[in-house]
Tab-separated table of C-alpha atoms in Angstrom:
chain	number	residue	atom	x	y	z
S	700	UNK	CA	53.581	25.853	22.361
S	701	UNK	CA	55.026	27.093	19.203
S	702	UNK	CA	58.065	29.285	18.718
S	703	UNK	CA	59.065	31.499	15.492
S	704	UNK	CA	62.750	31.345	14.655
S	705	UNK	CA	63.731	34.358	12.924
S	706	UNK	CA	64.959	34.723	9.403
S	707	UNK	CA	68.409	33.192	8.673
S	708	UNK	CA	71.506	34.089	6.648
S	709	UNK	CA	72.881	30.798	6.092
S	710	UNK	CA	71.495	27.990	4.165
S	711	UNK	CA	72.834	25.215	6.865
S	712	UNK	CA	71.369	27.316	9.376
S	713	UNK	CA	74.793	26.807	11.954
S	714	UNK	CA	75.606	30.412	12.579
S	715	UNK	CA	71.462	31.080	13.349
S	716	UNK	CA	69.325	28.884	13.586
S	717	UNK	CA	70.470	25.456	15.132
S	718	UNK	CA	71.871	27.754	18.335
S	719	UNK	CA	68.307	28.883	18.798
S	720	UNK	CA	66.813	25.203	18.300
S	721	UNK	CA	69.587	24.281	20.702
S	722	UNK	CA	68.615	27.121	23.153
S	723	UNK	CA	64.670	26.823	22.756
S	724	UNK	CA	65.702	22.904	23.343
S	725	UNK	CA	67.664	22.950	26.844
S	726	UNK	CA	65.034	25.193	28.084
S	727	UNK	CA	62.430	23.200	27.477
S	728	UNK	CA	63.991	19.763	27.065
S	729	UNK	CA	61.553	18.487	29.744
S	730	UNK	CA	59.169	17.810	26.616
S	731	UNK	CA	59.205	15.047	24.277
S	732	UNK	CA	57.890	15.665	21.088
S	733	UNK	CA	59.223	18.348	18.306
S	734	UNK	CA	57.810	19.425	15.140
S	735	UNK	CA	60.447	22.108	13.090
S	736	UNK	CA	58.273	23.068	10.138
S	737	UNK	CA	58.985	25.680	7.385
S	738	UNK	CA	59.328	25.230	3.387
S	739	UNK	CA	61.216	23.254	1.768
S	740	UNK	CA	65.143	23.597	1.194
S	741	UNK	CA	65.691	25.856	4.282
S	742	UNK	CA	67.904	23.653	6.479
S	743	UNK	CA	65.449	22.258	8.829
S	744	UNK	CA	66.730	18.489	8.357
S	745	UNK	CA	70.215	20.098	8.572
S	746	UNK	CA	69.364	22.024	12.060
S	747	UNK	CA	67.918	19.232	13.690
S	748	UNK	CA	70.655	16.507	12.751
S	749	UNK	CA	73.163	19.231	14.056
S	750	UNK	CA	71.130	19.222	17.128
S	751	UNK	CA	71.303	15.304	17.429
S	752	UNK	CA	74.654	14.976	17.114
S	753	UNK	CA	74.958	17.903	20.077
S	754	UNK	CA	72.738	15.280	21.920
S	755	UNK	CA	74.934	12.409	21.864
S	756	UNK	CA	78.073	14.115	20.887
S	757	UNK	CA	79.382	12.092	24.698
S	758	UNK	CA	79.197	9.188	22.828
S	759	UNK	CA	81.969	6.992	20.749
S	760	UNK	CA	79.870	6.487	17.841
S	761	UNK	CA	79.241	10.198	15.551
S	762	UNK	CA	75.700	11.246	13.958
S	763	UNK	CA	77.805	12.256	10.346
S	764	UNK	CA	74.316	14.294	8.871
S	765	UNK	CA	71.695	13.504	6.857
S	766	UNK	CA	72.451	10.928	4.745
S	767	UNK	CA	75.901	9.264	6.358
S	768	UNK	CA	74.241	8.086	10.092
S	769	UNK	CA	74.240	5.776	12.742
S	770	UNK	CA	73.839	5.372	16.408
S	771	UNK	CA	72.332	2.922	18.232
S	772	UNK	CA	69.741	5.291	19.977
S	773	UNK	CA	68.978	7.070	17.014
S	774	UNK	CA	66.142	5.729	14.586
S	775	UNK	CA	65.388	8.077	11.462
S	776	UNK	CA	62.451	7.640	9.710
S	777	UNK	CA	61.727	9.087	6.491
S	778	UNK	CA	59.174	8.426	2.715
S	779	UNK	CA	61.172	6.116	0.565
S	780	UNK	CA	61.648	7.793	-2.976
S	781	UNK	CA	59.673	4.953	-4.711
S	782	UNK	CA	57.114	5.173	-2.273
S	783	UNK	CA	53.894	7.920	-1.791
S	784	UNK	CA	53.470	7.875	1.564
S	785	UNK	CA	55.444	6.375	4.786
S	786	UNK	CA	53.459	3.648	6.067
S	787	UNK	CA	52.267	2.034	9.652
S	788	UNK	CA	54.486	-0.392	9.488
S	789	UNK	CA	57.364	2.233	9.444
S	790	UNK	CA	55.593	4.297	12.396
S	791	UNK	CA	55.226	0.241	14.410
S	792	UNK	CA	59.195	0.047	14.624
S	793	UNK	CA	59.038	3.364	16.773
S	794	UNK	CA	57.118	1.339	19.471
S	795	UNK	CA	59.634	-1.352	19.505
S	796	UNK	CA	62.935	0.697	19.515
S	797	UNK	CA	61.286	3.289	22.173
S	798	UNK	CA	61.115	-0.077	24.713
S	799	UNK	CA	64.476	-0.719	24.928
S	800	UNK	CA	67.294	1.404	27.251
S	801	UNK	CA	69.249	3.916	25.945
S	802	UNK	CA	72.960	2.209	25.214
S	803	UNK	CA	74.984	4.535	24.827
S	804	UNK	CA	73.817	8.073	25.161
S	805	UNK	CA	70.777	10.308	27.824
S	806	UNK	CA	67.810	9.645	25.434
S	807	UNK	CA	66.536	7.098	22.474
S	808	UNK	CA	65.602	9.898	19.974
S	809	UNK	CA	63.304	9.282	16.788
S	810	UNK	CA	63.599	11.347	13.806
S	811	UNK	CA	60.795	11.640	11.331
S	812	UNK	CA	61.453	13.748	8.016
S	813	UNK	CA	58.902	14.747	5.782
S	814	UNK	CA	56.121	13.720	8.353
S	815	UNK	CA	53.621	15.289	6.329
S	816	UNK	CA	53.348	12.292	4.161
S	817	UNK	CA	52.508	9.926	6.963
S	818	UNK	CA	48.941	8.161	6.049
S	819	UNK	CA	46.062	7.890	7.871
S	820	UNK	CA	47.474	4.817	9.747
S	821	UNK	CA	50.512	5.699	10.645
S	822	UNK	CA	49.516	9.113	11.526
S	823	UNK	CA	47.249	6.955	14.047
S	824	UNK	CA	49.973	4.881	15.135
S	825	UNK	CA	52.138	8.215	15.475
S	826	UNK	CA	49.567	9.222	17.901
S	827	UNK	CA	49.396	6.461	20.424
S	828	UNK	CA	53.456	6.937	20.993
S	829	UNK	CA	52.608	10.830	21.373
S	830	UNK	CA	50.195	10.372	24.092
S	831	UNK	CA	52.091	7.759	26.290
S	832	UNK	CA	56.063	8.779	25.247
S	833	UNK	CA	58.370	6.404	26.738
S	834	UNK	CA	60.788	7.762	29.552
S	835	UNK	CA	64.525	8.994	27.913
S	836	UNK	CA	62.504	9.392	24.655
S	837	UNK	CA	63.016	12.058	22.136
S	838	UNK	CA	60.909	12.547	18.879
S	839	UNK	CA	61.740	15.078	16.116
S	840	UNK	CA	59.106	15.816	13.349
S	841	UNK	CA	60.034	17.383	10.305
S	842	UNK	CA	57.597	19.046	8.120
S	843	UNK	CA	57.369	21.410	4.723
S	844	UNK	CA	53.604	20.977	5.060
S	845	UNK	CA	52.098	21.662	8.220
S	846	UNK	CA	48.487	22.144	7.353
S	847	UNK	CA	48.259	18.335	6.201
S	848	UNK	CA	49.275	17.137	9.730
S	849	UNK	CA	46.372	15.869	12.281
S	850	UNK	CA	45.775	18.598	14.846
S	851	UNK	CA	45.878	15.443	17.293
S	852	UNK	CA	49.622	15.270	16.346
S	853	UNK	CA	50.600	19.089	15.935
S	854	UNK	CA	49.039	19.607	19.239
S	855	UNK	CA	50.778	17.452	21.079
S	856	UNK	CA	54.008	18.923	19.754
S	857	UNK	CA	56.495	21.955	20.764
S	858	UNK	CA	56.588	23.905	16.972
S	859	UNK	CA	59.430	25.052	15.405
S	860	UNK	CA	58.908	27.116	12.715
S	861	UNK	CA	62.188	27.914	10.672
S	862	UNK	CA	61.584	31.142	8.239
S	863	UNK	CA	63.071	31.240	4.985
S	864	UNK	CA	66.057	33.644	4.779
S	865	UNK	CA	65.766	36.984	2.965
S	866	UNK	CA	65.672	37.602	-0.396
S	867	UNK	CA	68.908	39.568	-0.576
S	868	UNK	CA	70.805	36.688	1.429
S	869	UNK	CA	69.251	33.975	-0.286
S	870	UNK	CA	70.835	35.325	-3.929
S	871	UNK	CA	74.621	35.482	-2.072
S	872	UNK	CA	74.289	31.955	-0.417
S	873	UNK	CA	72.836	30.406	-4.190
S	874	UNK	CA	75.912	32.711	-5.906
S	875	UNK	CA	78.334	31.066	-3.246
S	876	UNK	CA	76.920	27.542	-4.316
S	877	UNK	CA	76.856	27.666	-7.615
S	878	UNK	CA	79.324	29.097	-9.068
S	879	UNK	CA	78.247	28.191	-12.609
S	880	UNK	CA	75.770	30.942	-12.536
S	881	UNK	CA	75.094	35.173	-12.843
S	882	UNK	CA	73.213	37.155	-10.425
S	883	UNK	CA	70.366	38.127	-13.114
S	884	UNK	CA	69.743	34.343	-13.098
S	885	UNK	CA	70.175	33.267	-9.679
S	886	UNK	CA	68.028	35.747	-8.816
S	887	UNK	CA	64.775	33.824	-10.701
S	888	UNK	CA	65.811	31.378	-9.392
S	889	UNK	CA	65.204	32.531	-5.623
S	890	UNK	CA	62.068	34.294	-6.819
S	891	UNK	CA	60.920	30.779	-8.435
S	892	UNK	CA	61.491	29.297	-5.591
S	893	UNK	CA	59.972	31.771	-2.769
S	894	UNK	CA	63.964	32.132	-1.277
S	895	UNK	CA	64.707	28.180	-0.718
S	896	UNK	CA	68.198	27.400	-1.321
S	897	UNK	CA	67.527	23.815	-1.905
S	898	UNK	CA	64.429	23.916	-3.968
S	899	UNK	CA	66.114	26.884	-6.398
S	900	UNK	CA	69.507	24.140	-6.944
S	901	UNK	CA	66.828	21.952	-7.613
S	902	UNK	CA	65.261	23.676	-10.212
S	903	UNK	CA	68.366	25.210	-11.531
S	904	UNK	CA	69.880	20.999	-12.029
S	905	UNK	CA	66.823	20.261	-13.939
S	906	UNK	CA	66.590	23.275	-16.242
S	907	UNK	CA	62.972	24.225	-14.746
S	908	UNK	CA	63.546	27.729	-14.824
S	909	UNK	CA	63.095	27.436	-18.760
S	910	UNK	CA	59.655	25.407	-18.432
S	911	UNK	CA	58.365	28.013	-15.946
S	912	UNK	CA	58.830	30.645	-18.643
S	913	UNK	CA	57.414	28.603	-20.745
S	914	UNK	CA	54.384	28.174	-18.946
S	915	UNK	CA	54.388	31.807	-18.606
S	916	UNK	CA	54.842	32.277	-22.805
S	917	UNK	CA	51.520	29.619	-22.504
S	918	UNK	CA	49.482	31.743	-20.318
S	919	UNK	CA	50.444	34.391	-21.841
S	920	UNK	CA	49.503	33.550	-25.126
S	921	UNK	CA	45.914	31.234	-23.945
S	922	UNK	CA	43.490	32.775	-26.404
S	923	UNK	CA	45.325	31.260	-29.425
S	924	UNK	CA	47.079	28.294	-28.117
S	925	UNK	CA	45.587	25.164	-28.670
S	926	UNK	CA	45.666	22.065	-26.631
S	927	UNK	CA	48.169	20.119	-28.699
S	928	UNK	CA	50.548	22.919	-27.609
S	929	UNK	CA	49.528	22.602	-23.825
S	930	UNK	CA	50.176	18.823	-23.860
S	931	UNK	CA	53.383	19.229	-25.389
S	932	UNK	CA	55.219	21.418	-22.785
S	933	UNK	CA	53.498	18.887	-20.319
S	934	UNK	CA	55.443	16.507	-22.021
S	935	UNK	CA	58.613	18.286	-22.004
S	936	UNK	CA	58.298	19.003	-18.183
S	937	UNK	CA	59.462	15.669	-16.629
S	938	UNK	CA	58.290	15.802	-12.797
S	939	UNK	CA	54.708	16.800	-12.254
S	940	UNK	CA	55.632	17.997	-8.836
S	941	UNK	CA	57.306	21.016	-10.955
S	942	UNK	CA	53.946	21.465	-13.455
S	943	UNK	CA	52.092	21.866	-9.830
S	944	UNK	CA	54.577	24.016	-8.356
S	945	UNK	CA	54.341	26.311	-11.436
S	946	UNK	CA	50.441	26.760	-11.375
S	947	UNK	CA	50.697	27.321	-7.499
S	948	UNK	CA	52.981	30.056	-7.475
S	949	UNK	CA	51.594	31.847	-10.533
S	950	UNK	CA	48.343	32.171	-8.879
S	951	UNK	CA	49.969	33.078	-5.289
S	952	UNK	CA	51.651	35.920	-7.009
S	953	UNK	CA	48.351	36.681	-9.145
S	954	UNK	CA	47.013	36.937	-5.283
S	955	UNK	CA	49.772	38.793	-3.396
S	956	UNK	CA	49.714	41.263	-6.763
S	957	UNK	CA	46.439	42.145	-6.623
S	958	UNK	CA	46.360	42.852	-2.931
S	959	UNK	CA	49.018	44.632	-3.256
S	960	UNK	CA	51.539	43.678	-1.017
S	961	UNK	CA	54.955	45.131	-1.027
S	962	UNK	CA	58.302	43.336	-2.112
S	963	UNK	CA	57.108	41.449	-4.687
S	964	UNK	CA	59.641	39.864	-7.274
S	965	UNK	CA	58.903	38.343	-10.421
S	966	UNK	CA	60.448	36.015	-12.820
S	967	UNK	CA	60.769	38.264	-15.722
S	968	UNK	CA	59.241	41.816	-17.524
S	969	UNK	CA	56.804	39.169	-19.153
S	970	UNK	CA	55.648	37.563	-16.063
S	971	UNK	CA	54.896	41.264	-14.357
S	972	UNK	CA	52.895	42.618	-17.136
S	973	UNK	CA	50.740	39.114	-17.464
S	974	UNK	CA	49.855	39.457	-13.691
S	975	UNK	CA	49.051	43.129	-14.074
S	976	UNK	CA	47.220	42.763	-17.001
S	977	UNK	CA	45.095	39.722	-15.041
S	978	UNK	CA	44.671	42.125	-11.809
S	979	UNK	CA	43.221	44.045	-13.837
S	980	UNK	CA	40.740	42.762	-15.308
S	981	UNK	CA	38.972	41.911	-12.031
S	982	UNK	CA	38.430	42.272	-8.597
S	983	UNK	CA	39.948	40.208	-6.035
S	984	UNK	CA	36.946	38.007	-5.436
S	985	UNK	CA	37.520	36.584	-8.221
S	986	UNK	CA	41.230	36.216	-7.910
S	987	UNK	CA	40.556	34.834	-4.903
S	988	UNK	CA	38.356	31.988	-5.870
S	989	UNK	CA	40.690	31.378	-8.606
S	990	UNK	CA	43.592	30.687	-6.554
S	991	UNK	CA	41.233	28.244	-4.313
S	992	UNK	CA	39.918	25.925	-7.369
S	993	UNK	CA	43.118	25.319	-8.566
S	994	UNK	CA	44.864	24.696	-5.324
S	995	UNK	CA	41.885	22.462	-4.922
S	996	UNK	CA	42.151	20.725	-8.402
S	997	UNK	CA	46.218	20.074	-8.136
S	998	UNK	CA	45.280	18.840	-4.450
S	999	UNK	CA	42.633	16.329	-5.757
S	1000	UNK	CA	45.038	15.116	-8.661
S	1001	UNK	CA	47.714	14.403	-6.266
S	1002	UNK	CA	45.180	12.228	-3.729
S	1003	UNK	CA	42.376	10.693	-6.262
S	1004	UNK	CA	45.318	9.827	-8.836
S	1005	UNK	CA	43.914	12.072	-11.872
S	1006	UNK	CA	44.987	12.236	-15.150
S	1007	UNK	CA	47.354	15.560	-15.261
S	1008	UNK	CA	46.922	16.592	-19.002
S	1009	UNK	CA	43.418	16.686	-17.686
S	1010	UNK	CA	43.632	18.712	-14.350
S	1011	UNK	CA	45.987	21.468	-16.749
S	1012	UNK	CA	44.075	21.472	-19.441
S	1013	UNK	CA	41.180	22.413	-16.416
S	1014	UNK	CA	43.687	24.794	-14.949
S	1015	UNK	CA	44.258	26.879	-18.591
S	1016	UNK	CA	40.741	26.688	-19.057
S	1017	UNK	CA	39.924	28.793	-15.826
S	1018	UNK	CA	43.095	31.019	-16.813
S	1019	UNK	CA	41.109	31.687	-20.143
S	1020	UNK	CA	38.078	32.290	-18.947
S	1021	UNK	CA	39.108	35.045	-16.696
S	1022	UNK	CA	40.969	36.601	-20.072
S	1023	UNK	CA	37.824	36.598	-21.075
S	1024	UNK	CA	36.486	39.354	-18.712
S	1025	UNK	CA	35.112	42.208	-20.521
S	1026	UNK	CA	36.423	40.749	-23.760
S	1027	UNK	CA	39.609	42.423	-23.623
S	1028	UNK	CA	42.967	40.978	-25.208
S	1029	UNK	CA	45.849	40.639	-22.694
């Protein structure tokens, strides 16, 4: 089963979207396992842990939020920050704490954020508790990625999907949290960040806005640049995750531009006429199978470990070569 939630106008999601999780929830509370996916930096943690604390609000103890927590029948689960992956032996303590009788409150309820980054093992392990759930057992899965989850474990799941908000009510919310800021600038920042709240205050505390354009000055320039140059904003940008993020949405809009979908925002004058000029310079095909080797290429440096200057340096290369298309200048 697998139910839409419609787009929100708040960032903590308490005036839309946790009454609808709470609704879609005591109608079908029967079930045992929940997975609310959507992107990053929407509210989904914040949803569910409102949702938690509705479930054992009888209680004496008080589910604070995310980060300020305990009850004894709740057991969150999440990837450590020094850590790639959350592990079996994380997933084995779920077997243990499921055994034993609710103390104070209807259910023993399992949270699992950022499930996507469960490995092969644990995602097994996951699997056994899916099949055979406990009685009085709830189990939340959180996910900004749910195309890298086992169909065995999406499957045996009620989805949640939680849409970003709109465009419009994403720049108000950002303007009402950061108050530092214009509405020229918080608006790149939503576009940056495809309208998540959380990932745009991300990039707007670590000054990524300025390596994006950049990148875009890079691309924009790849006939003359050389790879000293390359290499040296790579240095300059200090999370990879951002480098990755940057290549992925420049080719998404390179995509969605030459498909020509409606709606589109972009960064800057700089970044429009780049894609335009790209678009047209070939035919979608191409586009197409652009996009797909360097998803596939940021993908395999993430998994096999690969050197990044390398991957890049692979990445401008295919962004040169399709310059190169009828030998015409940008």
């Amino acid at each position: 089963m697998s139910l839409h939630l419609l787009k929100t106008n708040s960032f903590t999601n308490s005036n839309t979207t946790f009454p609808l999780i709470s609704k879609f929830f005591k109608k079908s509370h029967s079930h045992h396992s929940w997975l609310i996916y959507g992107n990053q930096g929407i509210g989904k943690a914040s949803s569910i842990y409102k949702l938690i604390n509705e479930l054992l609000s009888n209680t004496a103890n008080t589910v604070y939020g995310e980060k300020d927590y305990y009850h004894p029948d709740l057991l969150v689960i999440d990837k450590l920050p020094e850590k790639k992956e959350i592990s079996v032996d994380s997933i084995r303590k779920i077997n243990n704490f499921l055994s034993l009788t609710p103390l104070q409150s209807q259910f023993r309820i399992v949270l699992i954020d950022n499930c996507n980054y469960l490995n092969t093992n644990a995602a097994n392990a996951l699997l056994k508790i899916l099949e055979e759930p406990p009685k009085n057992s709830l189990i939340f899965l959180i996910s900004h990625a749910i195309g890298q989850l086992p169909f065995t474990i999406t499957s045996r799941c009620i989805k949640l999907h939680i849409h970003n908000p709109t465009y419009t009510s994403s720049i108000q919310i950002l303007l009402s949290l950061l108050e530092d800021i214009n509405e020229n600038y918080a608006k790149k920042l939503i576009t940056l960040s495809c309208t998540s709240i959380g990932l745009a205050i991300e990039l707007h505390n670590n000054n990524a806005l300025d390596d994006y354009q950049e990148f875009i000055g890079l691309l924009n320039n790849i006939r003359d640049i050389s790879i000293k140059q390359i290499w040296k904003w790579l240095d300059n940008v200090e999370d990879w995750k951002y480098i990755s993020m940057f290549c992925h949405h420049f080719t998404a809009k390179l995509l969605k531009t030459a498909s020509n979908l409606e709606n589109l925002y972009y960064i800057n004058d700089e970044e429009r006429k780049l894609i335009y000029s790209l678009c047209s310079k070939c035919d979608i095909s191409i586009l197409i199978e652009l996009y797909e080797s360097i998803q596939y290429l940021l993908k395999e440096c993430t998994i096999a470990n690969l050197e990044h200057k390398q991957v890049i340096l692979a990445i401008f290369n295919k962004f040169r070569n399709i310059t190169l298309l009828n030998d015409q200048p940008i």
